[in-house]
XYZ file of C-alpha atoms in Angstrom:
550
model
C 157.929 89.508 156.074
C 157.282 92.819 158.179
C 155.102 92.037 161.434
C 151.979 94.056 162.372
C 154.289 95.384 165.441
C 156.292 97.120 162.527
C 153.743 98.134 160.616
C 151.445 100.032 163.474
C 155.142 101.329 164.581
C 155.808 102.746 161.161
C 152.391 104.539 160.796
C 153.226 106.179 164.106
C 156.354 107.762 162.440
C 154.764 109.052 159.791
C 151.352 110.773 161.284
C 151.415 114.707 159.821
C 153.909 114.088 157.434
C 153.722 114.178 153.711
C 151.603 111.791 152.242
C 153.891 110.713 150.056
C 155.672 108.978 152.426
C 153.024 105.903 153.027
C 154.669 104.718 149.485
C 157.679 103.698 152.347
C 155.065 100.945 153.464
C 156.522 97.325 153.012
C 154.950 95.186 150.426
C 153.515 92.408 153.340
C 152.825 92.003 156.716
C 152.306 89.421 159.258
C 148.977 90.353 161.164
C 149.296 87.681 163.463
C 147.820 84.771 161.652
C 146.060 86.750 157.830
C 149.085 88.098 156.066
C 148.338 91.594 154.387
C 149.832 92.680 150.801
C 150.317 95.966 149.782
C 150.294 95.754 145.954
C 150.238 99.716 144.858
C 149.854 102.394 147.253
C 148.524 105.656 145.659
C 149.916 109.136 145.099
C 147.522 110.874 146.392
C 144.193 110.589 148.881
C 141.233 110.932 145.898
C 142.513 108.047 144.235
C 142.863 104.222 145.813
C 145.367 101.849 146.941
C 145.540 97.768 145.954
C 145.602 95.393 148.791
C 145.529 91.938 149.319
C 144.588 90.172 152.547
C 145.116 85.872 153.004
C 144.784 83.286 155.116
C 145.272 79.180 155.535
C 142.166 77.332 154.970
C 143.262 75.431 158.302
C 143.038 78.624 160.082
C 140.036 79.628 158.149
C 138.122 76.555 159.719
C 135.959 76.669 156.395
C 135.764 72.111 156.327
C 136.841 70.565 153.395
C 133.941 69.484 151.721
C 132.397 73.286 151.598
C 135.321 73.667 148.487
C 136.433 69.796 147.175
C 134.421 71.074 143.880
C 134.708 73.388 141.589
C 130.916 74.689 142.047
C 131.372 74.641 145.575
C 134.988 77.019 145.675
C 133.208 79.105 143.361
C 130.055 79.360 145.853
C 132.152 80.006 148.884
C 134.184 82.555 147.730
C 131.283 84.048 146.792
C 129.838 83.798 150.522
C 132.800 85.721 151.327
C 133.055 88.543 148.964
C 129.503 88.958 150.158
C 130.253 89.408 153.626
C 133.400 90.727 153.221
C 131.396 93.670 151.336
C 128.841 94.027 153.957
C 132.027 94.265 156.798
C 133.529 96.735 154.992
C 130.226 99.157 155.438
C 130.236 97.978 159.146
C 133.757 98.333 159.903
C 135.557 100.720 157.643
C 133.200 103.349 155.806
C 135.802 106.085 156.102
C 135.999 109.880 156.722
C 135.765 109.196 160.351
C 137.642 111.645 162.826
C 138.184 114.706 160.726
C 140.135 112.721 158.460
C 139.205 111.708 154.870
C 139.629 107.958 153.504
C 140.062 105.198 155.534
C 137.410 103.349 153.497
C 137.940 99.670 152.396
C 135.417 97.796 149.439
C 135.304 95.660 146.893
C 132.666 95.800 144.333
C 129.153 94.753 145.488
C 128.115 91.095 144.670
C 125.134 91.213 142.744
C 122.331 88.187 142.664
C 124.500 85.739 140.580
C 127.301 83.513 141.879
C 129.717 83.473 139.652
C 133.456 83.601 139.530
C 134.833 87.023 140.967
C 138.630 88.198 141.175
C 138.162 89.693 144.118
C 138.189 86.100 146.706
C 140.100 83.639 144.994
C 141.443 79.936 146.570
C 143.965 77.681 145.971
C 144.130 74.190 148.168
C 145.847 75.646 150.344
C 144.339 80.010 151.242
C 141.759 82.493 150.808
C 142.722 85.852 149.412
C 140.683 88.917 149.100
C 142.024 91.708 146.698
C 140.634 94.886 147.643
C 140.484 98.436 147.467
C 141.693 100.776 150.153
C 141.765 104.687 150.830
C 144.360 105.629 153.124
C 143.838 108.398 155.579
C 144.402 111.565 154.782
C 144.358 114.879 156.939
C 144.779 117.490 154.131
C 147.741 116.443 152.294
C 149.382 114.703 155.318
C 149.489 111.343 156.766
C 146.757 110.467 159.075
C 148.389 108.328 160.757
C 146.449 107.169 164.095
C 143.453 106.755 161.371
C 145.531 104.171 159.111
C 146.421 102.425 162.451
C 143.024 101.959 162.588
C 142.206 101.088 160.087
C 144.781 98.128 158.978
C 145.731 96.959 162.653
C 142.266 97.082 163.785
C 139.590 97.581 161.102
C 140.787 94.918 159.012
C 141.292 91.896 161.144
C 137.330 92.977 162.458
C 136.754 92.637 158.578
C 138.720 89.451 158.213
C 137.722 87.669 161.362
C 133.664 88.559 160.074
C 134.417 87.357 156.439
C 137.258 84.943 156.136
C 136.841 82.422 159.483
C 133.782 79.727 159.084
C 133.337 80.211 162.905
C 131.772 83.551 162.177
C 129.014 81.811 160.083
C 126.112 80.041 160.597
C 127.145 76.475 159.393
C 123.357 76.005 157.634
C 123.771 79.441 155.713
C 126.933 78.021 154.312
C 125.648 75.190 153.316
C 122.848 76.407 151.665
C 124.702 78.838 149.610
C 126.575 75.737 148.455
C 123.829 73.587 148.066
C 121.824 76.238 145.796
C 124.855 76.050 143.457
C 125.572 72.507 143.123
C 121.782 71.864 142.672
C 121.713 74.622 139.950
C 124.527 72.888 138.283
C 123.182 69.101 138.671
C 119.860 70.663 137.005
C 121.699 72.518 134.580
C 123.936 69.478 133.321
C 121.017 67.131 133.348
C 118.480 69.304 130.916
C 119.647 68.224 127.368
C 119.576 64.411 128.478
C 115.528 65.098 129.421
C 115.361 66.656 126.275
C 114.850 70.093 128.253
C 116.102 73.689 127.524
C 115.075 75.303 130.837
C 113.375 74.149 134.226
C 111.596 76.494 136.309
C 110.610 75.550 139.743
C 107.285 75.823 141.818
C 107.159 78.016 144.235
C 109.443 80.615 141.814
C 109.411 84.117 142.446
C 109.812 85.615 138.560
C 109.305 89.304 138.900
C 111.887 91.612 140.506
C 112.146 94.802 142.694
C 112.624 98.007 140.656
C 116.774 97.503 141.297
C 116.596 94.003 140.021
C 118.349 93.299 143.327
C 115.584 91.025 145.325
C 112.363 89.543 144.284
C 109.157 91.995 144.299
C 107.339 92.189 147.153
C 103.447 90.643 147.237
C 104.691 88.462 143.682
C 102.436 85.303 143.077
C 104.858 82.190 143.182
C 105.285 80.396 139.379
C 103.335 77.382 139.273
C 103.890 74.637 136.635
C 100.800 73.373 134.466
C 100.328 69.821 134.784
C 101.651 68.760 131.091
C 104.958 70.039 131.548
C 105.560 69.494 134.926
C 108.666 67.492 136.099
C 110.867 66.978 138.734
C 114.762 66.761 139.935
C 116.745 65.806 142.946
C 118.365 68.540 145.152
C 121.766 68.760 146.571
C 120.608 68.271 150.065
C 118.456 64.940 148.943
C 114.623 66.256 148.424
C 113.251 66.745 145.356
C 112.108 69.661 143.039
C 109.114 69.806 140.840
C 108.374 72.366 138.585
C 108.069 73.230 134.919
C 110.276 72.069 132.323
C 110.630 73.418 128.523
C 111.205 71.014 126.165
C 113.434 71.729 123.354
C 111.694 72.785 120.023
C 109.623 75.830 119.479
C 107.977 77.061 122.318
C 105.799 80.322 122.328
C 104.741 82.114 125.961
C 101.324 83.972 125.447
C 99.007 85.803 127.597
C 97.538 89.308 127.852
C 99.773 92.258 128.017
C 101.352 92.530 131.874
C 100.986 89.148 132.737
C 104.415 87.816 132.718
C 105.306 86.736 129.411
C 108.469 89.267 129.466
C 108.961 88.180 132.849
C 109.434 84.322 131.958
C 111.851 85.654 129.126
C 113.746 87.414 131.284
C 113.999 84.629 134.130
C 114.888 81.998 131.565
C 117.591 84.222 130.237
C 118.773 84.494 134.033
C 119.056 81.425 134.647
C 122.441 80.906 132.251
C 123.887 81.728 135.925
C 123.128 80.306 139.322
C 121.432 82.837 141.861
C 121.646 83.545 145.694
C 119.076 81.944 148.299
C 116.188 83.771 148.680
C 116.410 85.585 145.107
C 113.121 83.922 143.719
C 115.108 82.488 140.841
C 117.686 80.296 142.614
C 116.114 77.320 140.773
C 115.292 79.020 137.757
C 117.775 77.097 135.437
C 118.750 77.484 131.498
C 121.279 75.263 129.523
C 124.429 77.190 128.884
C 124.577 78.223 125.411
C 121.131 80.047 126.030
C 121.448 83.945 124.134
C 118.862 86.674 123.985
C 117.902 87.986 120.857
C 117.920 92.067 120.376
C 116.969 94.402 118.197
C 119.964 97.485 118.240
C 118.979 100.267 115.947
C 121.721 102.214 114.928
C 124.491 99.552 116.067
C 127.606 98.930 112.930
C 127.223 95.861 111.295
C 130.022 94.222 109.472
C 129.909 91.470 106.945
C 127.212 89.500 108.768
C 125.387 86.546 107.141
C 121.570 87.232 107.687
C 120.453 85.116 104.971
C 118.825 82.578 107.394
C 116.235 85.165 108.590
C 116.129 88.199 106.219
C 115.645 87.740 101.669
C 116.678 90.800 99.808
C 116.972 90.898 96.067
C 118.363 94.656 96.169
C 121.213 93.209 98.800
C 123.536 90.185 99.278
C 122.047 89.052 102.492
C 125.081 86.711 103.091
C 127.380 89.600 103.529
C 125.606 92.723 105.010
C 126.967 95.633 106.472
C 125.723 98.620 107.566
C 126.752 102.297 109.940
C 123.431 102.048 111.324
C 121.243 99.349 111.182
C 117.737 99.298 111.061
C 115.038 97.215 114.015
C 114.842 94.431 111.435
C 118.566 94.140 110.377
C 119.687 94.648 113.953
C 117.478 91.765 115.050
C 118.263 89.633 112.296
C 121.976 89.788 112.646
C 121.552 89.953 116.553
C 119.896 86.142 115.968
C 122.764 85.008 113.575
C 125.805 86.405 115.821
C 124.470 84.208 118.589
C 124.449 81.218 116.060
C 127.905 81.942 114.821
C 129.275 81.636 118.621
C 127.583 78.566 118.620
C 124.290 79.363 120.783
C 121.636 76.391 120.933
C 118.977 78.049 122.530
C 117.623 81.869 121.247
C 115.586 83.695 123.511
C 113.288 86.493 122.177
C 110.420 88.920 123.618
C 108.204 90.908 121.372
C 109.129 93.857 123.086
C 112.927 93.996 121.953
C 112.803 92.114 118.802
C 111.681 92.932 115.548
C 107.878 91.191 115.195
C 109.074 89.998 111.671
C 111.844 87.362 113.156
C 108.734 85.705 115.557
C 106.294 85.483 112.980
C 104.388 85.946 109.675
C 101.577 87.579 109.283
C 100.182 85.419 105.896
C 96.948 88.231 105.613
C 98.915 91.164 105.980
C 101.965 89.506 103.953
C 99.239 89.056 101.244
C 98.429 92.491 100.380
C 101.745 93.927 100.268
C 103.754 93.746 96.970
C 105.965 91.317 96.372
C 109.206 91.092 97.999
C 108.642 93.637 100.306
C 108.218 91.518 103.126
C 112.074 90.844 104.407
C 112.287 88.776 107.409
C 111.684 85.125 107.913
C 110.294 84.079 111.263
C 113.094 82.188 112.989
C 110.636 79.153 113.341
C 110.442 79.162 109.717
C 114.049 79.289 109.640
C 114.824 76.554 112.244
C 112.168 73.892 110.896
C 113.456 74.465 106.892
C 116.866 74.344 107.302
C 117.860 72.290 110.162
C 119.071 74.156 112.523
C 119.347 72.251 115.413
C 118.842 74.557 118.062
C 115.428 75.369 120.634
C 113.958 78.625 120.496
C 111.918 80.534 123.183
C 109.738 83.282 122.381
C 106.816 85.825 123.970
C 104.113 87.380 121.913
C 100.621 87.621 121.519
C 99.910 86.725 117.630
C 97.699 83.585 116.736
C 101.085 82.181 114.807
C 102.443 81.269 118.326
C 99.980 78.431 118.464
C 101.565 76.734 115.547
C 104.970 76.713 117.807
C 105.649 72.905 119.038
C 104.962 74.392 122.957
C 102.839 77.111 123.728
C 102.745 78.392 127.585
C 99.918 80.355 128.200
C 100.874 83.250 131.387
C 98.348 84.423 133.626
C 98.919 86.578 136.700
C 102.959 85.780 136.665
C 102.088 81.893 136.547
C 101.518 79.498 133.744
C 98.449 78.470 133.565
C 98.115 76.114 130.157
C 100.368 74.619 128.050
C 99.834 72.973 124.722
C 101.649 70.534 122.095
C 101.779 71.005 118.631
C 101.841 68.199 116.169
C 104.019 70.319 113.665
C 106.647 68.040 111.820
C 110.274 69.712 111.623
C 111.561 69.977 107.879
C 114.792 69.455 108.359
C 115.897 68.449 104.888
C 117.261 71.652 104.051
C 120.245 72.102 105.704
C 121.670 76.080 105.451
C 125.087 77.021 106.999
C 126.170 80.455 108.225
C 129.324 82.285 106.409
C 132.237 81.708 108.988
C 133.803 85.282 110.399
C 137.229 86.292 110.843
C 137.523 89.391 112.283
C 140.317 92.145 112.162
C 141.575 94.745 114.215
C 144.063 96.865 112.398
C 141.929 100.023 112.104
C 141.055 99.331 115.894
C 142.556 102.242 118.101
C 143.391 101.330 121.782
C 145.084 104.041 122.413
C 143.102 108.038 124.486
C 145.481 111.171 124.707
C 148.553 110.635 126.729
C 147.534 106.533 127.283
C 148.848 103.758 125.045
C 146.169 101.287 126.280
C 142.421 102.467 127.283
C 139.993 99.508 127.746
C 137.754 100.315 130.789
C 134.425 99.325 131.722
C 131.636 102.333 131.881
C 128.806 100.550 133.139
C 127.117 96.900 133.116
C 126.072 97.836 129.090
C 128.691 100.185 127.894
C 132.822 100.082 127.794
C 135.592 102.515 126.336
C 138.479 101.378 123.836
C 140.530 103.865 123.340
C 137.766 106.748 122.286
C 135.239 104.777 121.236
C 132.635 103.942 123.431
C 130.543 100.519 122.609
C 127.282 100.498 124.214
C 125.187 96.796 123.982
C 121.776 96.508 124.136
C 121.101 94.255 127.007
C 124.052 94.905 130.292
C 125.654 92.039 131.342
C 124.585 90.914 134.990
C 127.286 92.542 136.526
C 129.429 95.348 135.998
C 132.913 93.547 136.502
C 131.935 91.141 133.935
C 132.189 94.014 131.664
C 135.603 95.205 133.330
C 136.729 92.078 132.603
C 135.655 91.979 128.986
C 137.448 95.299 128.734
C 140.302 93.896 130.130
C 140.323 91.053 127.065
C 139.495 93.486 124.137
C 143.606 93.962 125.085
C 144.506 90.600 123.539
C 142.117 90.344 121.285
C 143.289 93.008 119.385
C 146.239 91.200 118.866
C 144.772 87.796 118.432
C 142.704 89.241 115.434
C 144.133 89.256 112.384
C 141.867 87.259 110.176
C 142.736 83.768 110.913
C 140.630 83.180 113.593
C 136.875 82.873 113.504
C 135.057 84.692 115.862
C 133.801 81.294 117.161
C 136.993 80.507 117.922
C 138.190 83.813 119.185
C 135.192 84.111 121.598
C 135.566 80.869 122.967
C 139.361 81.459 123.657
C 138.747 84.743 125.583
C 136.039 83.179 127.448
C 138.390 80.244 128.757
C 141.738 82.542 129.421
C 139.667 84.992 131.074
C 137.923 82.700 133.270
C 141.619 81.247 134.380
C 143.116 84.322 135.022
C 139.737 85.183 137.163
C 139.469 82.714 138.962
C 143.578 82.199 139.631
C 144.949 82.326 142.964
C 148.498 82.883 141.302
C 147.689 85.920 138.982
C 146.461 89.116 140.697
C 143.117 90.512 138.718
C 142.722 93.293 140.906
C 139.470 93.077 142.502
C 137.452 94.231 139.757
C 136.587 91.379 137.703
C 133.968 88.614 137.105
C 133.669 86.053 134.522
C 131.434 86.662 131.520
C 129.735 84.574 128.493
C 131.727 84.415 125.116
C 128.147 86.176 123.764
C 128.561 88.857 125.764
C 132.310 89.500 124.697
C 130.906 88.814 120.972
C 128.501 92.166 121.590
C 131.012 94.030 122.405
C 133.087 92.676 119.579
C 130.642 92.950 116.878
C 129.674 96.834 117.768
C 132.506 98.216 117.249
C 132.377 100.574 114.053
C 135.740 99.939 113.051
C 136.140 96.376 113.100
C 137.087 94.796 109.634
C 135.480 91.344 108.953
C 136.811 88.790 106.467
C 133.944 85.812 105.204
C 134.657 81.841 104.348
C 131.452 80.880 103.181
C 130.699 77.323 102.844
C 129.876 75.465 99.930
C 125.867 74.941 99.260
């Protein structure tokens, strides 16, 4: 391995000549304690280079009990991308001294913790993969700036980031602690019979970026009926409300948080930050939100649960561009296909047909034009098995088996209905096994193009796949991008997409969160129902059925 003596020497050499000639750099160096790998250096300055910086947990100081977990590595190497990202705006912004580049980042941590490829651990290092733009002036080597900027810039990045020392030891610890009490919470709910806790004290709605709670909010308060409480991480105790499972309806007057408590719940699939307002918002895992997608493709999906059409085999629809009602129908039976036990609806994004039935209305139209079943309807004939949480204003929400009344951001009332569940009619979804043969990967000159657009939009080869509701972060779409690669070759028609969402999911989340395979920086772990939206929009999927017997 080169030493940082060698390397500053080197970059010495080559200031004002071609910059070509950084692609001479060796592929690690000693700097004196972190070791720094150079894993592609770019051709020219507009574009990026791929570096890797490490270092020993013993020389980290970081103590052993802030990673003997799973939840906890996962939380600490979050603490650290999120300092490492703030050091990299202190330290190494770029474009400094007439010369362009210089810049070093990784993408910016949003309010979720969750697995990211760019800090990953093993028992025995930290790593950071990052991005880095070496100095340019014109098309020569800057090199005083890239002295700089890896023999001095970095180890001020790495000794703010990577080196417990430079931390407070109670801001550590809480990070932690907010994690492992999310999780406790989280793995505890379906033994209290639970589908979501929400704590007092709760901040629900969020600044304009969706990056901090809003200023002046009124805190969530839990009415007294569905008030409970769990231990913390750190030994107190948390009250707050919890939602049983069931049906459970949130009311209230237009602008007074029933949209809000939606969109918290469906949050709270991931653990959040101190200080984001919804750090003890929690939601059981297989949680998925409910959309309506006009003009999305649908392929051979089995809608029968919540749609009846005599002019149309509702068990194997398909359609270029789907209407509100279709795309919400099939939008609820995609997320039972991947095996979803909660759905999670607002009035606002949702066809009004799939949250109830207006018997009146319903009575004056003629027969059989009325489509959609309510997905209460649905749930308590056929036995379902699975808790659904709606908002809307209609009386029918009082016949749910919860009804949470929102006032002012807060709950206010809650109340129990005595409704008995039919489940004696037990309906099963058609199985899917989806295809890829008509599925192009491949843009102009480039065999493979899978990249990530945005948080709700990606590219496969020229088609670009845009779903309705962005994933919390934008590198959990780069990395869903990154396995539409396989699963092109995994389907083939033998797989269910049960099976084949699942198995992404897991081999993603390895290779993520994998100290011995290099990600790139880019990358964050996603939900199999997110990967499934992708999957299910795009218009030239083909989609075999196994229906089972009834």
């Amino acid at each position: 391995m080169t030493s940082k003596e060698a390397l500053v020497k080197f970059l010495r050499s080559i200031d004002g000549k071609a910059y070509s000639r950084y692609r001479e750099l060796s592929p690690s160096y000693d700097m004196d304690g972190p070791t720094l790998y150079i894993d592609k250096i770019q051709n020219e300055p507009s574009s990026a280079s791929y570096m890797r910086v490490r270092i020993s947990f013993a020389m980290s100081g970081f103590p052993d009990d802030a990673h003997d977990t799973g939840t906890k590595e996962i939380a600490l190497r979050d603490l650290i991308a999120r300092r490492f990202w703030e050091s990299c705006r202190t330290f190494a912004k770029g474009n400094s001294g007439g010369n362009q580049g210089g810049a070093m980042s990784i993408p910016r941590p949003g309010q979720e913790i969750l697995g990211r490829s760019s800090v990953v651990a093993s028992g025995s290092f930290i790593e950071v993969r990052f991005k880095a733009s070496l100095p340019s002036a014109g098309r020569n080597v800057a090199g005083k700036a890239a002295e700089k900027m890896l023999a001095d810039d970095l180890i001020e990045i790495v000794k703010a980031s990577l080196f417990f020392s430079s931390y407070k030891r109670s801001k550590v610890y809480n990070h932690l602690n907010t994690a492992v009490t999310a999780q406790t919470i989280r793995s505890a709910l379906r033994e209290r019979g639970l589908t979501a806790f929400i704590a007092d004290g709760s901040i629900l709605p969020r600044r304009e970026d969706g990056l901090a709670p809003m200023i002046g909010a009124v805190p969530f308060t839990s009415p007294d009926c569905l008030r409970t409480s769990f231990a913390t991480a750190d030994g107190n105790t948390v009250e707050g409300m919890g939602i049983p499972e069931g049906i459970t309806a949130v009311i209230g007057a237009t602008g007074h948080g029933r949209s809000t408590l939606i969109d918290a719940i469906s949050s709270g699939v991931y653990d959040h930050i101190p200080g984001d307002g919804r750090e003890l918002v929690i939601t059981v895992e297989d949680a998925a939100v409910v959309t309506g997608d006009i003009g999305r493709s649908v392929k051979n999906a089995d809608v029968s649960l919540f749609m009846s059409d005599t002019l149309h085999d509702v068990r194997s629809i398909s359609s270029d561009n789907a209407d509100d009602a279709l795309s919400s129908a099939v939008s609820a039976s995609e997320a039972l296909e991947i095996g979803s036990g909660l759905l999670l609806m607002d009035d606002t994004s949702v066809n009004h047909g799939l949250l109830y039935c207006d018997d009146e209305i319903n009575s004056l139209l003629p027969e059989g034009d009325e489509k959609m079943i309510p997905v209460k309807r649905a749930v308590r004939q056929h036995g379902l098995g699975i808790s659904v949480i709606y908002a809307c204003r209609h009386s029918d929400a009082l016949d749910a088996d919860t009804a949470i009344m929102m006032s002012g951001h807060t709950a206010i009332r809650s109340v129990r209905s005595t409704v008995t569940n039919d489940n004696t009619k037990q309906l099963l979804l058609a199985e899917r096994m989806p295809i890829s043969k008509n599925m192009d990967m491949t843009k102009g000159r480039k065999d493979v193009n899978s990249i990530a657009l945005s948080s709700f939009k990606m590219e496969f080869g020229e088609t670009v796949i845009k779903i309705p509701r962005p994933v919390a972060d934008v590198c959990q779409m780069a990395a869903i991008a990154d396995a539409m690669i396989p699963a092109k070759d995994i389907m083939d028609g033998t797989v269910t997409m049960k099976e084949l969402t699942k198995r992404l999911e897991e081999v993603q989340r390895n290779k993520i969160n994998s100290a011995e395979v290099n990600a790139g920086p880019d990358m964050a772990v996603f939900r199999k129902y997110d990967i499934a939206a992708v999957i299910n929009r795009h218009p030239e999927i083909v989609v075999a059925q196994k229906r089972p017997l009834r």
